[in-house]
Amino acid sequence: MHDRLANLLGAASLAVTDLAVGGATRAAGVSASGAGALVVLAHAPGLGVTELGRRVGLTQSAAARMLDGLEAAGLARRDRGPGRGVEVRLTPAGEEAVDAVLAARGAPLATALAALDADERDSLAALLGKLLTGLYAEIGDAESMCRLCDRGCCTDGAVCPVGQAERDAAGGETAADAP
């Protein structure tokens, strides 16, 4: 027999994911991994294809094909890096697409949260922080977990629970100590 709370969390997670990812992909006209790649590149320009793929959950060959699509759409470009390396960067159109992706991702999330009053929202924020900390212990990869995050809103006046979990796992650095 399944736990009701876990089942409710699963249903809510899928519904929220469908709404947020659907909006993000439509906004940029790319796949879910493409939308994630755009957001990742906005925060980490110059990544190589393999690392970009890792952060969005793709193999190197799948990441190269995804990047081919982003380049064809005028959203990203490959630049020569050090040695034989290749660095991936957003184009100006890609930078605009990131804004559209984050706005389209955020709108259905804000609508979903509108069903809660202020106290419920505060309680949910605390609970989600605990859940994300626990999920980090399971997943162990903040870059992957936060690939579609609007990092500015998560860290403006607060500490990102995923980032803090990563700092704690790396040796106990506190948010106050972090750059």
XYZ file of N, CA, C and O in Angstrom:
716
model
N 0.847 -1.186 0.000
C 0.000 0.000 0.000
C 0.888 1.244 0.000
O 1.881 1.316 0.694
N 0.517 2.223 -0.787
C 1.306 3.448 -0.910
C 0.873 4.467 0.141
O -0.267 4.513 0.567
N 1.827 5.301 0.501
C 1.590 6.372 1.438
C 0.836 7.501 0.732
O 1.265 7.944 -0.331
N -0.272 7.967 1.308
C -1.091 9.006 0.677
C -0.301 10.297 0.455
O -0.398 10.914 -0.601
N 0.469 10.706 1.459
C 1.240 11.938 1.329
C 2.241 11.840 0.179
O 2.371 12.773 -0.617
N 2.919 10.707 0.077
C 3.862 10.516 -1.031
C 3.125 10.546 -2.364
O 3.622 11.114 -3.344
N 1.963 9.957 -2.418
C 1.179 9.961 -3.648
C 0.747 11.383 -4.020
O 0.826 11.784 -5.190
N 0.302 12.142 -3.034
C -0.088 13.537 -3.287
C 1.112 14.360 -3.760
O 0.995 15.168 -4.687
N 2.268 14.155 -3.123
C 3.482 14.853 -3.535
C 3.835 14.495 -4.975
O 4.181 15.364 -5.777
N 3.725 13.216 -5.311
C 4.016 12.785 -6.673
C 3.097 13.424 -7.691
O 3.538 13.907 -8.732
N 1.790 13.445 -7.386
C 0.828 14.052 -8.310
C 1.077 15.552 -8.451
O 1.067 16.091 -9.571
N 1.308 16.224 -7.329
C 1.576 17.665 -7.374
C 2.874 17.947 -8.130
O 2.942 18.884 -8.934
N 3.903 17.137 -7.888
C 5.190 17.321 -8.567
C 5.045 17.202 -10.072
O 5.587 18.017 -10.824
N 4.319 16.179 -10.513
C 4.133 16.010 -11.948
C 3.320 17.140 -12.563
O 3.647 17.635 -13.646
N 2.265 17.564 -11.866
C 1.438 18.652 -12.397
C 2.244 19.942 -12.508
O 2.196 20.636 -13.534
N 2.988 20.264 -11.467
C 3.800 21.483 -11.476
C 4.881 21.382 -12.545
O 5.129 22.336 -13.284
N 5.519 20.214 -12.653
C 6.549 20.015 -13.672
C 5.974 20.191 -15.071
O 6.562 20.880 -15.912
N 4.830 19.574 -15.316
C 4.214 19.693 -16.635
C 3.924 21.148 -16.982
O 4.192 21.596 -18.103
N 3.388 21.895 -16.024
C 3.071 23.302 -16.276
C 4.336 24.138 -16.480
O 4.433 24.921 -17.427
N 5.297 23.981 -15.582
C 6.501 24.812 -15.640
C 7.365 24.485 -16.851
O 7.798 25.387 -17.573
N 7.615 23.206 -17.090
C 8.464 22.827 -18.222
C 7.747 23.100 -19.539
O 8.366 23.566 -20.498
N 6.451 22.854 -19.572
C 5.692 23.145 -20.793
C 5.777 24.612 -21.169
O 6.012 24.957 -22.332
N 5.613 25.480 -20.195
C 5.723 26.917 -20.467
C 7.119 27.301 -20.893
O 7.301 28.092 -21.831
N 8.121 26.737 -20.232
C 9.515 27.075 -20.551
C 9.878 26.635 -21.962
O 10.526 27.380 -22.700
N 9.466 25.447 -22.345
C 9.823 24.960 -23.678
C 9.085 25.728 -24.770
O 9.667 26.045 -25.806
N 7.831 26.047 -24.526
C 7.078 26.841 -25.523
C 7.673 28.233 -25.668
O 7.745 28.772 -26.767
N 8.109 28.824 -24.571
C 8.642 30.188 -24.612
C 9.876 30.297 -25.496
O 10.047 31.295 -26.194
N 10.728 29.283 -25.455
C 11.961 29.333 -26.241
C 11.869 28.528 -27.525
O 12.764 28.618 -28.371
N 10.817 27.732 -27.676
C 10.689 26.898 -28.857
C 11.737 25.801 -28.916
O 12.204 25.435 -29.989
N 12.133 25.301 -27.745
C 13.156 24.255 -27.666
C 12.653 23.131 -26.774
O 11.606 23.243 -26.134
N 13.429 22.052 -26.699
C 13.101 20.924 -25.836
C 13.324 21.299 -24.365
O 13.902 22.355 -24.066
N 12.903 20.422 -23.479
C 13.130 20.650 -22.048
C 14.625 20.730 -21.750
O 15.065 21.597 -20.986
N 15.422 19.861 -22.365
C 16.864 19.927 -22.141
C 17.444 21.194 -22.764
O 18.364 21.803 -22.205
N 16.888 21.638 -23.881
C 17.337 22.886 -24.493
C 17.041 24.083 -23.612
O 17.874 24.980 -23.456
N 15.842 24.110 -23.017
C 15.494 25.197 -22.100
C 16.431 25.184 -20.898
O 16.926 26.229 -20.458
N 16.683 23.985 -20.356
C 17.615 23.875 -19.237
C 19.006 24.338 -19.622
O 19.672 25.040 -18.856
N 19.447 23.971 -20.811
C 20.775 24.374 -21.274
C 20.885 25.890 -21.380
O 21.912 26.470 -21.017
N 19.848 26.535 -21.868
C 19.877 27.999 -21.967
C 20.048 28.633 -20.585
O 20.862 29.544 -20.410
N 19.284 28.153 -19.608
C 19.364 28.708 -18.258
C 20.729 28.407 -17.643
O 21.343 29.275 -17.016
N 21.218 27.190 -17.846
C 22.544 26.831 -17.327
C 23.603 27.755 -17.918
O 24.463 28.273 -17.201
N 23.552 27.974 -19.225
C 24.555 28.822 -19.873
C 24.472 30.275 -19.424
O 25.484 30.983 -19.436
N 23.294 30.717 -19.034
C 23.168 32.084 -18.523
C 23.960 32.258 -17.234
O 24.472 33.347 -16.954
N 24.075 31.177 -16.452
C 24.787 31.241 -15.174
C 26.217 30.725 -15.271
O 27.020 30.998 -14.379
N 26.510 29.977 -16.332
C 27.845 29.395 -16.478
C 28.282 29.439 -17.939
O 28.416 28.404 -18.587
N 28.485 30.642 -18.483
C 28.910 30.734 -19.882
C 30.281 30.092 -20.067
O 31.117 30.129 -19.175
N 30.466 29.487 -21.228
C 31.757 28.908 -21.548
C 31.907 27.442 -21.179
O 32.999 26.890 -21.294
N 30.825 26.801 -20.745
C 30.913 25.373 -20.456
C 31.230 24.607 -21.730
O 30.856 25.016 -22.828
N 31.861 23.468 -21.574
C 32.053 22.561 -22.692
C 30.779 21.777 -22.942
O 29.873 21.727 -22.097
N 30.705 21.141 -24.088
C 29.512 20.394 -24.470
C 29.242 19.249 -23.492
O 28.106 19.019 -23.081
N 30.268 18.529 -23.099
C 30.087 17.393 -22.195
C 29.543 17.845 -20.849
O 28.600 17.246 -20.313
N 30.107 18.898 -20.271
C 29.635 19.394 -18.977
C 28.231 19.969 -19.085
O 27.397 19.764 -18.207
N 27.948 20.675 -20.156
C 26.598 21.188 -20.367
C 25.610 20.028 -20.416
O 24.555 20.062 -19.778
N 25.955 19.004 -21.149
C 25.104 17.822 -21.235
C 24.895 17.179 -19.882
O 23.777 16.794 -19.517
N 25.949 17.051 -19.107
C 25.831 16.459 -17.770
C 24.850 17.236 -16.920
O 24.000 16.657 -16.246
N 24.927 18.552 -16.990
C 24.057 19.383 -16.148
C 22.588 19.296 -16.555
O 21.715 19.551 -15.728
N 22.303 18.972 -17.795
C 20.904 18.845 -18.219
C 20.493 17.391 -18.424
O 19.408 17.112 -18.917
N 21.379 16.464 -18.033
C 21.027 15.052 -18.063
C 21.146 14.371 -19.410
O 20.389 13.447 -19.700
N 22.094 14.819 -20.222
C 22.286 14.225 -21.547
C 23.688 13.656 -21.691
O 24.637 14.169 -21.087
N 23.816 12.656 -22.532
C 25.142 12.163 -22.898
C 25.830 13.223 -23.756
O 25.181 14.152 -24.261
N 27.119 13.032 -23.969
C 27.862 13.997 -24.778
C 27.297 14.062 -26.189
O 27.117 15.147 -26.742
N 26.973 12.917 -26.779
C 26.458 12.931 -28.149
C 25.070 13.563 -28.214
O 24.773 14.330 -29.144
N 24.225 13.291 -27.232
C 22.895 13.913 -27.207
C 23.017 15.419 -26.959
O 22.274 16.218 -27.546
N 23.970 15.801 -26.119
C 24.184 17.226 -25.860
C 24.654 17.934 -27.124
O 24.233 19.063 -27.404
N 25.512 17.281 -27.897
C 25.989 17.875 -29.153
C 24.821 18.078 -30.118
O 24.728 19.124 -30.775
N 23.922 17.099 -30.193
C 22.747 17.245 -31.074
C 21.827 18.358 -30.567
O 21.306 19.146 -31.366
N 21.617 18.425 -29.245
C 20.791 19.495 -28.684
C 21.418 20.849 -29.014
O 20.732 21.788 -29.420
N 22.733 20.933 -28.855
C 23.436 22.185 -29.143
C 23.341 22.544 -30.617
O 23.209 23.726 -30.957
N 23.369 21.550 -31.500
C 23.162 21.813 -32.925
C 21.834 22.533 -33.133
O 21.749 23.497 -33.899
N 20.789 22.078 -32.433
C 19.475 22.707 -32.528
C 19.468 24.124 -31.982
O 18.854 25.029 -32.564
N 20.145 24.325 -30.844
C 20.214 25.675 -30.265
C 20.973 26.624 -31.186
O 20.595 27.790 -31.339
N 22.031 26.117 -31.816
C 22.782 26.948 -32.773
C 21.930 27.260 -34.001
O 21.916 28.401 -34.470
N 21.218 26.262 -34.510
C 20.364 26.472 -35.688
C 19.280 27.505 -35.403
O 18.894 28.274 -36.289
N 18.823 27.551 -34.162
C 17.801 28.521 -33.761
C 18.406 29.881 -33.427
O 17.683 30.829 -33.121
N 19.733 29.987 -33.472
C 20.399 31.258 -33.183
C 20.467 31.592 -31.710
O 20.654 32.753 -31.343
N 20.352 30.585 -30.834
C 20.305 30.824 -29.394
C 21.637 30.609 -28.685
O 21.861 31.141 -27.596
N 22.515 29.814 -29.280
C 23.813 29.515 -28.671
C 24.846 29.380 -29.770
O 24.518 29.227 -30.951
N 26.112 29.432 -29.348
C 27.199 29.253 -30.302
C 28.353 28.534 -29.611
O 28.512 28.616 -28.389
N 29.137 27.853 -30.412
C 30.351 27.212 -29.934
C 31.518 28.143 -30.251
O 31.631 28.627 -31.365
N 32.359 28.372 -29.258
C 33.576 29.158 -29.457
C 34.767 28.256 -29.164
O 34.686 27.339 -28.356
N 35.872 28.585 -29.826
C 37.099 27.837 -29.560
C 37.553 28.165 -28.149
O 37.652 29.310 -27.754
N 37.837 27.120 -27.397
C 38.344 27.281 -26.038
C 39.827 27.021 -25.996
O 40.486 26.921 -27.039
N 40.354 26.881 -24.812
C 41.780 26.577 -24.687
C 42.100 25.208 -25.290
O 41.312 24.273 -25.171
N 43.235 25.120 -25.952
C 43.626 23.860 -26.579
C 42.622 23.455 -27.642
O 42.259 24.235 -28.503
N 42.159 22.228 -27.543
C 41.169 21.740 -28.499
C 39.752 21.892 -27.967
O 38.810 21.418 -28.581
N 39.614 22.533 -26.828
C 38.314 22.657 -26.181
C 37.353 23.566 -26.929
O 37.739 24.406 -27.738
N 36.082 23.357 -26.640
C 35.010 24.175 -27.194
C 34.219 24.741 -26.027
O 33.899 24.034 -25.075
N 33.935 26.019 -26.081
C 33.124 26.677 -25.063
C 31.790 27.061 -25.673
O 31.741 27.568 -26.791
N 30.725 26.829 -24.926
C 29.385 27.142 -25.403
C 28.918 28.429 -24.725
O 29.044 28.582 -23.510
N 28.388 29.334 -25.540
C 27.902 30.623 -25.032
C 26.560 30.950 -25.650
O 26.239 30.511 -26.751
N 25.798 31.748 -24.946
C 24.525 32.231 -25.476
C 24.768 33.359 -26.468
O 25.701 34.147 -26.315
N 23.912 33.449 -27.439
C 23.880 34.602 -28.332
C 22.967 35.638 -27.675
O 22.278 35.334 -26.690
N 22.903 36.853 -28.211
C 21.930 37.810 -27.667
C 20.499 37.266 -27.706
O 19.732 37.459 -26.755
N 20.147 36.548 -28.766
C 18.812 35.951 -28.836
C 18.645 34.882 -27.756
O 17.558 34.716 -27.186
N 19.716 34.159 -27.458
C 19.677 33.164 -26.391
C 19.476 33.799 -25.034
O 18.750 33.271 -24.183
N 20.120 34.950 -24.831
C 19.941 35.670 -23.556
C 18.495 36.125 -23.397
O 17.927 36.038 -22.307
N 17.886 36.587 -24.477
C 16.471 36.967 -24.432
C 15.594 35.745 -24.180
O 14.609 35.821 -23.441
N 15.958 34.617 -24.777
C 15.189 33.385 -24.592
C 15.222 32.936 -23.135
O 14.223 32.422 -22.619
N 16.352 33.127 -22.457
C 16.449 32.760 -21.039
C 15.418 33.542 -20.230
O 14.718 32.969 -19.386
N 15.325 34.836 -20.480
C 14.324 35.647 -19.769
C 12.918 35.113 -20.028
O 12.105 35.012 -19.106
N 12.636 34.755 -21.272
C 11.315 34.220 -21.620
C 11.078 32.871 -20.956
O 9.973 32.594 -20.467
N 12.103 32.020 -20.931
C 11.988 30.702 -20.291
C 11.668 30.860 -18.811
O 10.753 30.222 -18.279
N 12.429 31.713 -18.125
C 12.216 31.881 -16.681
C 10.855 32.499 -16.381
O 10.187 32.102 -15.424
N 10.422 33.443 -17.199
C 9.098 34.040 -16.999
C 8.001 33.010 -17.241
O 7.040 32.912 -16.471
N 8.147 32.227 -18.299
C 7.136 31.218 -18.626
C 7.139 30.085 -17.612
O 6.101 29.476 -17.354
N 8.272 29.779 -17.038
C 8.359 28.770 -15.984
C 7.727 29.313 -14.703
O 7.020 28.604 -14.002
N 7.983 30.566 -14.411
C 7.511 31.148 -13.153
C 6.021 31.418 -13.109
O 5.405 31.323 -12.038
N 5.413 31.751 -14.228
C 3.991 32.123 -14.234
C 3.084 31.012 -13.711
O 2.252 31.273 -12.824
N 3.180 29.776 -14.200
C 2.293 28.748 -13.655
C 2.612 28.393 -12.203
O 1.723 27.986 -11.454
N 3.864 28.562 -11.805
C 4.216 28.306 -10.412
C 3.555 29.347 -9.505
O 3.012 29.009 -8.451
N 3.580 30.608 -9.929
C 2.924 31.666 -9.159
C 1.420 31.427 -9.091
O 0.792 31.624 -8.041
N 0.839 30.980 -10.186
C -0.597 30.677 -10.201
C -0.918 29.546 -9.227
O -1.895 29.613 -8.481
N -0.097 28.503 -9.226
C -0.318 27.381 -8.306
C -0.214 27.838 -6.860
O -1.021 27.441 -6.008
N 0.748 28.692 -6.564
C 0.942 29.163 -5.192
C -0.131 30.150 -4.747
O -0.330 30.358 -3.545
N -0.849 30.737 -5.689
C -1.899 31.706 -5.350
C -3.030 31.059 -4.542
O -3.779 31.761 -3.860
N -3.128 29.731 -4.577
C -4.150 29.033 -3.791
C -3.832 29.050 -2.301
O -4.690 28.710 -1.489
N -2.627 29.448 -1.932
C -2.197 29.450 -0.534
C -2.181 30.866 0.024
O -1.849 31.813 -0.686
N -2.508 30.995 1.311
C -2.381 32.309 1.943
C -0.922 32.526 2.355
O -0.076 31.631 2.191
N -0.603 33.691 2.878
C 0.783 34.055 3.182
C 1.419 33.099 4.191
O 2.573 32.693 4.032
N 0.697 32.730 5.234
C 1.247 31.809 6.229
C 1.501 30.429 5.617
O 2.513 29.792 5.908
N 0.587 29.979 4.793
C 0.759 28.681 4.130
C 1.954 28.711 3.184
O 2.718 27.745 3.096
N 2.125 29.832 2.512
C 3.276 29.969 1.605
C 4.585 29.934 2.390
O 5.552 29.299 1.971
N 4.627 30.611 3.534
C 5.831 30.581 4.367
C 6.115 29.163 4.859
O 7.260 28.713 4.858
N 5.074 28.463 5.287
C 5.238 27.081 5.748
C 5.726 26.192 4.614
O 6.622 25.358 4.798
N 5.137 26.359 3.440
C 5.547 25.559 2.294
C 6.996 25.841 1.921
O 7.756 24.916 1.603
N 7.405 27.106 1.981
C 8.793 27.452 1.662
C 9.751 26.732 2.606
O 10.771 26.177 2.170
N 9.431 26.704 3.878
C 10.285 26.011 4.851
C 10.307 24.505 4.578
O 11.372 23.867 4.607
N 9.163 23.938 4.293
C 9.090 22.501 4.009
C 9.827 22.147 2.720
O 10.532 21.136 2.653
N 9.666 22.968 1.700
C 10.372 22.706 0.441
C 11.881 22.816 0.625
O 12.646 22.050 0.019
N 12.314 23.742 1.462
C 13.743 23.847 1.778
C 14.266 22.549 2.375
O 15.329 22.049 1.992
N 13.505 21.981 3.308
C 13.904 20.704 3.910
C 13.886 19.579 2.882
O 14.788 18.737 2.852
N 12.860 19.548 2.046
C 12.784 18.520 1.006
C 13.964 18.621 0.044
O 14.572 17.617 -0.325
N 14.286 19.827 -0.381
C 15.386 20.018 -1.317
C 16.728 19.639 -0.695
O 17.587 19.054 -1.372
N 16.899 19.931 0.578
C 18.124 19.525 1.265
C 18.239 18.009 1.266
O 19.298 17.450 0.975
N 17.143 17.320 1.566
C 17.140 15.866 1.529
C 17.347 15.321 0.128
O 18.055 14.330 -0.067
N 16.750 15.960 -0.852
C 16.929 15.527 -2.235
C 18.371 15.721 -2.695
O 18.904 14.911 -3.449
N 19.014 16.782 -2.218
C 20.420 16.976 -2.557
C 21.252 15.812 -2.026
O 22.154 15.315 -2.709
N 20.944 15.358 -0.820
C 21.675 14.220 -0.251
C 21.515 12.989 -1.139
O 22.431 12.174 -1.258
N 20.383 12.851 -1.784
C 20.121 11.714 -2.678
C 20.763 11.922 -4.052
O 21.375 11.028 -4.609
N 20.618 13.125 -4.604
C 21.058 13.403 -5.972
C 22.515 13.866 -6.010
O 23.275 13.470 -6.882
N 22.875 14.756 -5.092
C 24.256 15.196 -4.974
C 24.768 16.090 -6.081
O 25.973 16.161 -6.300
N 23.890 16.790 -6.763
C 24.325 17.621 -7.884
C 23.443 18.867 -7.982
O 22.385 18.837 -8.604
N 23.907 19.950 -7.377
C 23.128 21.193 -7.372
C 22.923 21.733 -8.780
O 21.859 22.267 -9.097
N 23.936 21.607 -9.627
C 23.818 22.142 -10.981
C 22.703 21.453 -11.752
O 21.977 22.085 -12.510
N 22.551 20.165 -11.561
C 21.483 19.426 -12.223
C 20.130 19.767 -11.604
O 19.151 20.019 -12.312
N 20.067 19.813 -10.284
C 18.806 20.094 -9.599
C 18.276 21.486 -9.935
O 17.071 21.682 -10.026
N 19.179 22.427 -10.114
C 18.780 23.827 -10.303
C 18.884 24.276 -11.759
O 18.952 25.477 -12.036
N 18.845 23.334 -12.684
C 19.079 23.673 -14.090
C 18.026 24.603 -14.679
O 18.296 25.290 -15.641
N 16.840 24.651 -14.111
C 15.813 25.582 -14.600
C 15.453 26.630 -13.550
O 14.423 27.278 -13.662
N 16.297 26.790 -12.556
C 16.003 27.744 -11.479
C 16.291 29.181 -11.892
O 17.247 29.448 -12.608
N 15.473 30.069 -11.390
C 15.755 31.499 -11.457
C 16.599 31.795 -10.222
O 16.078 32.040 -9.143
N 17.901 31.691 -10.370
C 18.793 31.744 -9.214
C 18.727 33.076 -8.470
O 18.904 33.108 -7.267
N 18.461 34.138 -9.179
C 18.377 35.437 -8.524
C 17.257 35.492 -7.502
O 17.441 35.973 -6.391
N 16.090 34.972 -7.844
C 14.976 35.045 -6.904
C 15.149 34.073 -5.749
O 14.622 34.290 -4.666
N 15.908 33.022 -5.938
C 16.127 32.036 -4.878
C 17.133 32.529 -3.847
O 17.099 32.115 -2.701
N 18.032 33.406 -4.250
C 19.091 33.844 -3.347
C 18.954 35.302 -2.916
O 19.753 35.777 -2.125
N 17.964 36.012 -3.425
C 17.771 37.418 -3.070
C 17.141 37.496 -1.686
O 15.952 37.251 -1.525
N 17.957 37.790 -0.702
C 17.461 37.903 0.664
C 17.240 36.568 1.355
O 16.628 36.498 2.411
N 17.732 35.494 0.765
C 17.570 34.164 1.345
C 18.765 33.303 0.945
O 19.580 33.694 0.124
N 18.831 32.125 1.527
C 19.867 31.168 1.197
C 19.214 30.023 0.433
O 18.224 29.452 0.882
N 19.757 29.703 -0.719
C 19.247 28.578 -1.505
C 19.518 27.291 -0.732
O 20.663 27.012 -0.379
N 18.489 26.497 -0.455
C 18.717 25.270 0.309
C 19.586 24.255 -0.429
O 20.350 23.521 0.198
N 19.510 24.229 -1.736
C 20.336 23.296 -2.506
C 21.794 23.747 -2.465
O 22.706 22.951 -2.237
N 22.022 25.039 -2.665
C 23.382 25.569 -2.586
C 23.977 25.370 -1.204
O 25.151 25.011 -1.063
N 23.162 25.567 -0.171
C 23.661 25.366 1.189
C 23.969 23.897 1.444
O 24.983 23.563 2.065
N 23.126 23.009 0.957
C 23.388 21.571 1.113
C 24.692 21.190 0.425
O 25.472 20.394 0.948
N 24.943 21.786 -0.744
C 26.189 21.503 -1.458
C 27.389 22.033 -0.683
O 28.409 21.345 -0.556
N 27.274 23.236 -0.144
C 28.381 23.792 0.650
C 28.620 22.936 1.888
O 29.765 22.668 2.256
N 27.551 22.499 2.534
C 27.688 21.649 3.721
C 28.378 20.339 3.371
O 29.245 19.875 4.111
N 28.019 19.749 2.254
C 28.621 18.477 1.830
C 30.093 18.652 1.477
O 30.879 17.717 1.631
N 30.468 19.868 1.048
C 31.849 20.130 0.645
C 32.740 20.501 1.817
O 33.918 20.782 1.630
N 32.183 20.543 3.015
C 33.060 20.848 4.142
C 32.480 21.819 5.126
O 33.227 22.406 5.903
N 31.201 22.048 5.091
C 30.568 22.838 6.120
C 30.615 24.333 5.952
O 30.321 25.058 6.885
N 31.000 24.828 4.785
C 31.006 26.266 4.550
C 29.578 26.795 4.705
O 28.636 26.218 4.217
N 29.398 27.875 5.420
C 28.078 28.450 5.618
C 27.787 29.472 4.544
O 28.687 29.943 3.857
N 26.539 29.843 4.449
C 26.137 30.834 3.452
C 26.885 32.142 3.678
O 27.251 32.844 2.734
N 27.124 32.485 4.936
C 27.841 33.724 5.238
C 29.281 33.670 4.739
O 29.870 34.697 4.424
N 29.858 32.449 4.689
C 31.230 32.295 4.228
C 31.337 32.221 2.713
O 32.406 32.369 2.168
N 30.225 31.907 2.055
C 30.249 31.685 0.621
C 30.409 32.998 -0.132
O 30.022 34.052 0.358
N 30.979 32.907 -1.340
C 31.148 34.131 -2.137
C 29.816 34.711 -2.570
O 28.837 34.079 -2.646
